[in-house]
PDB file of C-alpha atoms in Angstrom:
ATOM      1  CA  MET Z 283     -54.341 -60.343 -96.394  1.00 39.00           C
ATOM      2  CA  ALA Z 284     -55.360 -62.071 -93.202  1.00 44.00           C
ATOM      3  CA  LYS Z 285     -53.828 -65.583 -92.539  1.00 45.00           C
ATOM      4  CA  ILE Z 286     -56.364 -68.266 -92.477  1.00 47.00           C
ATOM      5  CA  LYS Z 287     -55.671 -70.833 -89.751  1.00 47.00           C
ATOM      6  CA  SER Z 288     -56.489 -74.344 -90.927  1.00 45.00           C
ATOM      7  CA  THR Z 289     -57.202 -77.372 -88.286  1.00 44.00           C
ATOM      8  CA  SER Z 290     -54.528 -79.859 -87.793  1.00 40.00           C
ATOM      9  CA  THR Z 291     -56.575 -82.331 -85.801  1.00 45.00           C
ATOM     10  CA  ARG Z 292     -60.087 -83.389 -86.762  1.00 51.00           C
ATOM     11  CA  THR Z 293     -62.824 -85.150 -84.754  1.00 63.00           C
ATOM     12  CA  ARG Z 294     -65.961 -86.595 -85.573  1.00 77.00           C
ATOM     13  CA  LEU Z 295     -68.776 -84.161 -86.222  1.00 79.00           C
ATOM     14  CA  SER Z 296     -72.431 -84.844 -86.890  1.00 88.00           C
ATOM     15  CA  PRO Z 297     -73.387 -83.512 -90.485  1.00 85.00           C
ATOM     16  CA  GLU Z 298     -75.079 -80.310 -89.077  1.00 89.00           C
ATOM     17  CA  GLN Z 299     -72.042 -79.493 -86.956  1.00 91.00           C
ATOM     18  CA  ARG Z 300     -69.763 -80.320 -90.281  1.00 92.00           C
ATOM     19  CA  GLN Z 301     -71.799 -78.005 -92.279  1.00 93.00           C
ATOM     20  CA  LEU Z 302     -71.871 -75.197 -89.931  1.00 94.00           C
ATOM     21  CA  GLU Z 303     -68.220 -75.499 -89.608  1.00 95.00           C
ATOM     22  CA  ILE Z 304     -67.909 -75.316 -93.539  1.00 96.00           C
ATOM     23  CA  VAL Z 305     -69.992 -72.106 -93.698  1.00 96.00           C
ATOM     24  CA  GLN Z 306     -68.006 -70.260 -90.795  1.00 96.00           C
ATOM     25  CA  ALA Z 307     -65.108 -71.367 -92.780  1.00 96.00           C
ATOM     26  CA  ALA Z 308     -66.105 -70.150 -96.108  1.00 96.00           C
ATOM     27  CA  ARG Z 309     -67.448 -66.706 -94.340  1.00 96.00           C
ATOM     28  CA  GLN Z 310     -63.635 -66.430 -93.146  1.00 95.00           C
ATOM     29  CA  VAL Z 311     -62.304 -66.993 -96.601  1.00 96.00           C
ATOM     30  CA  PHE Z 312     -64.767 -64.986 -98.647  1.00 95.00           C
ATOM     31  CA  GLU Z 313     -63.912 -61.957 -96.250  1.00 93.00           C
ATOM     32  CA  SER Z 314     -60.152 -62.551 -96.534  1.00 93.00           C
ATOM     33  CA  GLN Z 315     -59.856 -63.026-100.007  1.00 92.00           C
ATOM     34  CA  GLY Z 316     -63.008 -61.891-101.596  1.00 90.00           C
ATOM     35  CA  TYR Z 317     -65.492 -64.428-103.571  1.00 90.00           C
ATOM     36  CA  GLU Z 318     -63.687 -64.413-106.831  1.00 90.00           C
ATOM     37  CA  ALA Z 319     -60.343 -65.224-105.388  1.00 93.00           C
ATOM     38  CA  SER Z 320     -61.432 -67.797-102.919  1.00 94.00           C
ATOM     39  CA  THR Z 321     -61.702 -71.487-104.269  1.00 96.00           C
ATOM     40  CA  ILE Z 322     -63.152 -74.734-102.518  1.00 96.00           C
ATOM     41  CA  ALA Z 323     -59.740 -75.743-101.967  1.00 96.00           C
ATOM     42  CA  ASP Z 324     -59.219 -72.594 -99.543  1.00 96.00           C
ATOM     43  CA  ILE Z 325     -62.278 -73.267 -97.922  1.00 96.00           C
ATOM     44  CA  ALA Z 326     -61.308 -77.102 -97.469  1.00 96.00           C
ATOM     45  CA  LYS Z 327     -57.857 -76.156 -95.977  1.00 95.00           C
ATOM     46  CA  CYS Z 328     -59.539 -73.808 -93.654  1.00 94.00           C
ATOM     47  CA  VAL Z 329     -61.817 -76.358 -92.034  1.00 94.00           C
ATOM     48  CA  GLY Z 330     -58.902 -79.127 -92.510  1.00 92.00           C
ATOM     49  CA  VAL Z 331     -60.787 -81.328 -94.859  1.00 93.00           C
ATOM     50  CA  VAL Z 332     -60.362 -82.474 -98.106  1.00 95.00           C
ATOM     51  CA  GLU Z 333     -62.303 -80.711-100.776  1.00 95.00           C
ATOM     52  CA  GLY Z 334     -64.744 -83.615-101.640  1.00 94.00           C
ATOM     53  CA  THR Z 335     -66.074 -82.944 -97.907  1.00 94.00           C
ATOM     54  CA  VAL Z 336     -66.871 -79.559 -98.932  1.00 95.00           C
ATOM     55  CA  LEU Z 337     -68.457 -80.494-102.101  1.00 95.00           C
ATOM     56  CA  HIS Z 338     -70.397 -83.191-100.395  1.00 94.00           C
ATOM     57  CA  TYR Z 339     -72.472 -80.320 -98.255  1.00 95.00           C
ATOM     58  CA  PHE Z 340     -72.166 -77.748-100.983  1.00 95.00           C
ATOM     59  CA  LYS Z 341     -72.141 -78.592-104.785  1.00 93.00           C
ATOM     60  CA  THR Z 342     -70.962 -75.160-105.929  1.00 92.00           C
ATOM     61  CA  LYS Z 343     -68.869 -72.242-104.513  1.00 92.00           C
ATOM     62  CA  ARG Z 344     -71.760 -70.252-105.396  1.00 90.00           C
ATOM     63  CA  ALA Z 345     -74.036 -72.313-103.391  1.00 92.00           C
ATOM     64  CA  LEU Z 346     -71.598 -72.049-100.448  1.00 93.00           C
ATOM     65  CA  MET Z 347     -71.879 -68.058-100.871  1.00 92.00           C
ATOM     66  CA  THR Z 348     -75.821 -67.948-100.745  1.00 91.00           C
ATOM     67  CA  LYS Z 349     -75.499 -70.247 -97.333  1.00 94.00           C
ATOM     68  CA  VAL Z 350     -73.186 -67.669 -95.838  1.00 95.00           C
ATOM     69  CA  ILE Z 351     -75.292 -64.905 -97.051  1.00 94.00           C
ATOM     70  CA  GLU Z 352     -78.335 -66.497 -95.612  1.00 94.00           C
ATOM     71  CA  GLU Z 353     -76.732 -67.133 -92.099  1.00 95.00           C
ATOM     72  CA  PHE Z 354     -75.858 -63.780 -91.888  1.00 96.00           C
ATOM     73  CA  TYR Z 355     -79.105 -62.322 -92.520  1.00 95.00           C
ATOM     74  CA  SER Z 356     -80.811 -64.696 -90.280  1.00 94.00           C
ATOM     75  CA  ASP Z 357     -78.530 -63.772 -87.695  1.00 95.00           C
ATOM     76  CA  ILE Z 358     -78.714 -59.836 -87.937  1.00 96.00           C
ATOM     77  CA  THR Z 359     -82.346 -60.123 -88.812  1.00 96.00           C
ATOM     78  CA  GLY Z 360     -83.583 -62.193 -85.832  1.00 95.00           C
ATOM     79  CA  ALA Z 361     -81.147 -59.644 -83.392  1.00 95.00           C
ATOM     80  CA  MET Z 362     -83.059 -56.744 -84.740  1.00 96.00           C
ATOM     81  CA  GLU Z 363     -86.581 -58.269 -84.444  1.00 96.00           C
ATOM     82  CA  ASP Z 364     -85.841 -58.975 -80.890  1.00 96.00           C
ATOM     83  CA  GLY Z 365     -84.280 -55.900 -80.072  1.00 97.00           C
ATOM     84  CA  VAL Z 366     -87.098 -53.970 -81.443  1.00 97.00           C
ATOM     85  CA  ALA Z 367     -89.757 -55.940 -79.496  1.00 95.00           C
ATOM     86  CA  GLY Z 368     -87.920 -54.998 -76.082  1.00 95.00           C
ATOM     87  CA  ILE Z 369     -88.198 -51.310 -76.689  1.00 96.00           C
ATOM     88  CA  ASN Z 370     -91.120 -48.739 -75.889  1.00 95.00           C
ATOM     89  CA  GLY Z 371     -91.896 -45.756 -78.090  1.00 95.00           C
ATOM     90  CA  ILE Z 372     -91.895 -45.560 -81.825  1.00 96.00           C
ATOM     91  CA  ARG Z 373     -89.220 -42.948 -81.591  1.00 96.00           C
ATOM     92  CA  ASN Z 374     -87.062 -45.421 -79.581  1.00 97.00           C
ATOM     93  CA  LYS Z 375     -87.495 -48.172 -81.786  1.00 97.00           C
ATOM     94  CA  ILE Z 376     -86.804 -46.138 -85.111  1.00 97.00           C
ATOM     95  CA  ARG Z 377     -83.406 -45.081 -83.542  1.00 97.00           C
ATOM     96  CA  TYR Z 378     -82.567 -48.357 -82.359  1.00 97.00           C
ATOM     97  CA  VAL Z 379     -83.191 -49.793 -85.868  1.00 97.00           C
ATOM     98  CA  ILE Z 380     -80.863 -46.869 -87.484  1.00 96.00           C
ATOM     99  CA  HIS Z 381     -78.013 -47.259 -84.538  1.00 95.00           C
ATOM    100  CA  THR Z 382     -78.234 -51.273 -84.828  1.00 96.00           C
ATOM    101  CA  HIS Z 383     -77.945 -51.171 -88.753  1.00 94.00           C
ATOM    102  CA  MET Z 384     -75.080 -48.775 -88.790  1.00 91.00           C
ATOM    103  CA  SER Z 385     -73.374 -50.732 -86.348  1.00 91.00           C
ATOM    104  CA  VAL Z 386     -73.781 -54.106 -88.145  1.00 92.00           C
ATOM    105  CA  LEU Z 387     -72.154 -52.116 -91.295  1.00 88.00           C
ATOM    106  CA  HIS Z 388     -69.306 -51.323 -89.491  1.00 86.00           C
ATOM    107  CA  ASP Z 389     -68.852 -54.562 -87.487  1.00 89.00           C
ATOM    108  CA  ASN Z 390     -69.341 -56.913 -90.918  1.00 91.00           C
ATOM    109  CA  ALA Z 391     -67.837 -54.240 -93.191  1.00 86.00           C
ATOM    110  CA  ASN Z 392     -65.899 -57.151 -95.148  1.00 88.00           C
ATOM    111  CA  LEU Z 393     -68.658 -59.457 -95.511  1.00 92.00           C
ATOM    112  CA  CYS Z 394     -71.105 -56.555 -96.814  1.00 88.00           C
ATOM    113  CA  THR Z 395     -68.624 -55.695 -99.334  1.00 86.00           C
ATOM    114  CA  VAL Z 396     -68.622 -59.208-100.676  1.00 88.00           C
ATOM    115  CA  ILE Z 397     -72.317 -59.183-100.812  1.00 86.00           C
ATOM    116  CA  LEU Z 398     -72.987 -56.018-102.351  1.00 81.00           C
ATOM    117  CA  ASN Z 399     -70.362 -56.744-104.981  1.00 80.00           C
ATOM    118  CA  GLU Z 400     -71.859 -60.321-105.832  1.00 79.00           C
ATOM    119  CA  SER Z 401     -75.579 -59.253-105.367  1.00 74.00           C
ATOM    120  CA  ARG Z 402     -74.502 -56.401-108.035  1.00 71.00           C
ATOM    121  CA  SER Z 403     -72.737 -58.592-110.403  1.00 66.00           C
ATOM    122  CA  SER Z 404     -73.895 -61.957-110.125  1.00 58.00           C
ATOM    123  CA  GLN Z 405     -76.671 -63.975-111.602  1.00 61.00           C
ATOM    124  CA  ASN Z 406     -80.237 -63.120-111.098  1.00 67.00           C
ATOM    125  CA  GLU Z 407     -80.766 -66.044-108.845  1.00 72.00           C
ATOM    126  CA  LEU Z 408     -78.313 -64.714-105.941  1.00 76.00           C
ATOM    127  CA  LEU Z 409     -79.574 -61.062-106.742  1.00 79.00           C
ATOM    128  CA  GLU Z 410     -83.270 -61.975-106.101  1.00 83.00           C
ATOM    129  CA  LYS Z 411     -82.076 -63.955-102.634  1.00 83.00           C
ATOM    130  CA  VAL Z 412     -80.161 -61.013-101.355  1.00 86.00           C
ATOM    131  CA  HIS Z 413     -83.245 -58.755-102.273  1.00 86.00           C
ATOM    132  CA  GLU Z 414     -85.760 -61.297-100.436  1.00 89.00           C
ATOM    133  CA  LEU Z 415     -83.427 -61.670 -97.205  1.00 92.00           C
ATOM    134  CA  ASN Z 416     -82.949 -57.926 -97.180  1.00 90.00           C
ATOM    135  CA  ARG Z 417     -87.105 -56.811 -97.794  1.00 91.00           C
ATOM    136  CA  ARG Z 418     -87.512 -58.860 -94.472  1.00 92.00           C
ATOM    137  CA  TYR Z 419     -84.904 -57.192 -92.723  1.00 94.00           C
ATOM    138  CA  SER Z 420     -85.366 -53.722 -93.637  1.00 93.00           C
ATOM    139  CA  ASN Z 421     -89.636 -54.408 -93.279  1.00 95.00           C
ATOM    140  CA  ILE Z 422     -89.013 -54.026 -89.708  1.00 96.00           C
ATOM    141  CA  ILE Z 423     -88.991 -50.152 -90.039  1.00 96.00           C
ATOM    142  CA  ILE Z 424     -92.495 -50.667 -91.962  1.00 97.00           C
ATOM    143  CA  SER Z 425     -93.774 -52.659 -89.057  1.00 97.00           C
ATOM    144  CA  ILE Z 426     -92.827 -49.904 -86.452  1.00 97.00           C
ATOM    145  CA  VAL Z 427     -94.396 -46.847 -88.665  1.00 97.00           C
ATOM    146  CA  ARG Z 428     -97.691 -49.258 -88.922  1.00 96.00           C
ATOM    147  CA  GLU Z 429     -97.696 -49.785 -85.368  1.00 96.00           C
ATOM    148  CA  GLY Z 430     -97.336 -46.011 -84.706  1.00 96.00           C
ATOM    149  CA  LYS Z 431     -99.971 -45.265 -86.887  1.00 95.00           C
ATOM    150  CA  GLU Z 432    -102.124 -47.703 -85.103  1.00 94.00           C
ATOM    151  CA  SER Z 433    -101.451 -45.903 -81.932  1.00 93.00           C
ATOM    152  CA  GLY Z 434    -101.871 -42.741 -83.284  1.00 93.00           C
ATOM    153  CA  GLU Z 435     -98.276 -41.769 -82.705  1.00 94.00           C
ATOM    154  CA  ILE Z 436     -97.782 -41.621 -86.361  1.00 95.00           C
ATOM    155  CA  ALA Z 437     -99.491 -39.116 -88.703  1.00 94.00           C
ATOM    156  CA  ASP Z 438    -101.848 -40.892 -91.278  1.00 93.00           C
ATOM    157  CA  PHE Z 439     -99.873 -39.501 -94.272  1.00 93.00           C
ATOM    158  CA  ALA Z 440     -96.668 -41.444 -93.188  1.00 94.00           C
ATOM    159  CA  SER Z 441     -95.794 -43.947 -95.892  1.00 95.00           C
ATOM    160  CA  PRO Z 442     -94.050 -47.028 -94.219  1.00 96.00           C
ATOM    161  CA  ILE Z 443     -92.424 -47.868 -97.423  1.00 95.00           C
ATOM    162  CA  LEU Z 444     -90.841 -44.331 -97.943  1.00 95.00           C
ATOM    163  CA  VAL Z 445     -89.787 -44.273 -94.370  1.00 95.00           C
ATOM    164  CA  ARG Z 446     -88.134 -47.752 -95.147  1.00 95.00           C
ATOM    165  CA  ASN Z 447     -86.216 -46.215 -97.873  1.00 94.00           C
ATOM    166  CA  VAL Z 448     -85.076 -43.041 -96.345  1.00 93.00           C
ATOM    167  CA  VAL Z 449     -83.691 -44.805 -93.290  1.00 94.00           C
ATOM    168  CA  PHE Z 450     -81.769 -47.396 -95.241  1.00 92.00           C
ATOM    169  CA  GLY Z 451     -81.079 -45.141 -98.006  1.00 89.00           C
ATOM    170  CA  GLY Z 452     -79.900 -42.705 -95.960  1.00 87.00           C
ATOM    171  CA  ILE Z 453     -77.428 -44.858 -94.044  1.00 88.00           C
ATOM    172  CA  GLU Z 454     -76.412 -46.174 -97.341  1.00 82.00           C
ATOM    173  CA  HIS Z 455     -74.296 -43.272 -98.085  1.00 78.00           C
ATOM    174  CA  TYR Z 456     -72.224 -43.853 -95.008  1.00 78.00           C
ATOM    175  CA  LEU Z 457     -71.545 -47.426 -96.096  1.00 72.00           C
ATOM    176  CA  TRP Z 458     -69.048 -46.463 -98.661  1.00 71.00           C
ATOM    177  CA  ASP Z 459     -66.875 -45.033 -95.998  1.00 70.00           C
ATOM    178  CA  ILE Z 460     -67.322 -47.813 -93.636  1.00 68.00           C
ATOM    179  CA  VAL Z 461     -66.356 -50.724 -95.931  1.00 66.00           C
ATOM    180  CA  SER Z 462     -63.560 -48.493 -97.654  1.00 66.00           C
ATOM    181  CA  GLY Z 463     -61.880 -48.883 -94.121  1.00 63.00           C
ATOM    182  CA  GLY Z 464     -62.344 -45.206 -93.547  1.00 61.00           C
ATOM    183  CA  ARG Z 465     -62.681 -43.809 -90.183  1.00 64.00           C
ATOM    184  CA  ARG Z 466     -65.580 -44.969 -88.207  1.00 70.00           C
ATOM    185  CA  PRO Z 467     -68.409 -42.583 -88.570  1.00 76.00           C
ATOM    186  CA  ASP Z 468     -69.932 -41.355 -85.167  1.00 87.00           C
ATOM    187  CA  ILE Z 469     -72.931 -43.843 -84.915  1.00 89.00           C
ATOM    188  CA  ASP Z 470     -74.345 -41.904 -82.086  1.00 92.00           C
ATOM    189  CA  LYS Z 471     -74.577 -38.409 -83.546  1.00 92.00           C
ATOM    190  CA  ILE Z 472     -75.649 -39.673 -86.933  1.00 91.00           C
ATOM    191  CA  ALA Z 473     -78.539 -42.031 -85.473  1.00 93.00           C
ATOM    192  CA  ASP Z 474     -79.763 -39.030 -83.103  1.00 95.00           C
ATOM    193  CA  GLN Z 475     -79.987 -36.702 -86.288  1.00 94.00           C
ATOM    194  CA  LEU Z 476     -81.269 -39.078 -88.643  1.00 94.00           C
ATOM    195  CA  THR Z 477     -83.827 -40.372 -86.040  1.00 95.00           C
ATOM    196  CA  GLN Z 478     -84.911 -36.771 -85.226  1.00 95.00           C
ATOM    197  CA  LEU Z 479     -85.217 -35.997 -88.923  1.00 94.00           C
ATOM    198  CA  VAL Z 480     -87.401 -38.802 -89.711  1.00 95.00           C
ATOM    199  CA  TYR Z 481     -89.482 -38.588 -86.438  1.00 95.00           C
ATOM    200  CA  SER Z 482     -90.243 -35.129 -86.818  1.00 93.00           C
ATOM    201  CA  GLY Z 483     -91.379 -35.568 -90.305  1.00 92.00           C
ATOM    202  CA  ILE Z 484     -93.856 -38.169 -89.540  1.00 94.00           C
ATOM    203  CA  MET Z 485     -94.901 -37.801 -86.047  1.00 93.00           C
ATOM    204  CA  ASN Z 486     -98.869 -36.772 -85.384  1.00 88.00           C
ATOM    205  CA  ARG Z 487     -99.086 -33.363 -84.231  1.00 79.00           C
ATOM    206  CA  GLN Z 488    -102.268 -31.618 -83.154  1.00 64.00           C
ATOM    207  CA  ASP Z 489    -101.267 -28.379 -84.267  1.00 57.00           C
ATOM    208  CA  ASP Z 490    -101.378 -26.902 -87.663  1.00 48.00           C
ATOM    209  CA  VAL Z 491     -97.901 -27.553 -89.116  1.00 52.00           C
ATOM    210  CA  SER Z 492     -98.666 -28.658 -92.641  1.00 54.00           C
ATOM    211  CA  GLY Z 493     -95.908 -26.149 -94.170  1.00 52.00           C
ATOM    212  CA  GLU Z 494     -93.263 -27.668 -91.794  1.00 57.00           C
ATOM    213  CA  VAL Z 495     -94.425 -31.419 -92.625  1.00 59.00           C
ATOM    214  CA  ASN Z 496     -94.010 -30.701 -96.203  1.00 59.00           C
ATOM    215  CA  GLN Z 497     -90.567 -29.010 -95.967  1.00 58.00           C
ATOM    216  CA  LEU Z 498     -89.253 -32.277 -94.196  1.00 67.00           C
ATOM    217  CA  ILE Z 499     -91.148 -34.739 -96.836  1.00 65.00           C
ATOM    218  CA  VAL Z 500     -89.033 -32.895 -99.366  1.00 60.00           C
ATOM    219  CA  LYS Z 501     -85.780 -33.432 -97.395  1.00 64.00           C
ATOM    220  CA  LEU Z 502     -86.794 -36.952 -96.936  1.00 67.00           C
ATOM    221  CA  ASN Z 503     -87.123 -37.737-100.519  1.00 67.00           C
ATOM    222  CA  ASN Z 504     -83.829 -35.525-101.345  1.00 65.00           C
ATOM    223  CA  MET Z 505     -82.215 -37.988 -99.023  1.00 65.00           C
ATOM    224  CA  ILE Z 506     -82.693 -40.967-101.262  1.00 60.00           C
ATOM    225  CA  LYS Z 507     -82.259 -39.653-104.671  1.00 56.00           C
TER     226      LYS Z 507
END
């Protein structure tokens, strides 16, 4: 278990700065110990304050966990949206999302494990919050497909929701290897292959390739079963 550092000397911080410090410490503790094993006392020690200070900003550990999740999704969603906005071409945008999402999972494996465990075993309120945040994050793919359909690059039959499910559902199969501490997958290779599979199945073609398209749709559906 990673050793959590505590702060021996404190300086006066604004309420906003103190809250941010507490959230950052909570994330460190949750990642190191897991949600269930962590306590408000652990988080307070990490910050270098008394438990009452933490409870002044967050009434419960669950509320603090929710804030950690919100901050995480805010960061990765903002970065993803900014990145996509600076890229030209639907195919390139799809690859960017795939590659970036896999990198996020790898670089934040511990926190992703905590979020996954807690959202599946906790009360409906947290589960709904995670679904809401994840929906905005994953809907970036939906926007890309719609953009492609408007420009004529993507075929009319392509379902934006199905493409989103295929992309993130396909990547989820690699999540378990990542969070279990196994060997890092070849993100570049996987991103290239998944992009090719998805884009080839939804791109607008002038020639008659209905048979090939149908085969690709079957493959995409099989990926998310």
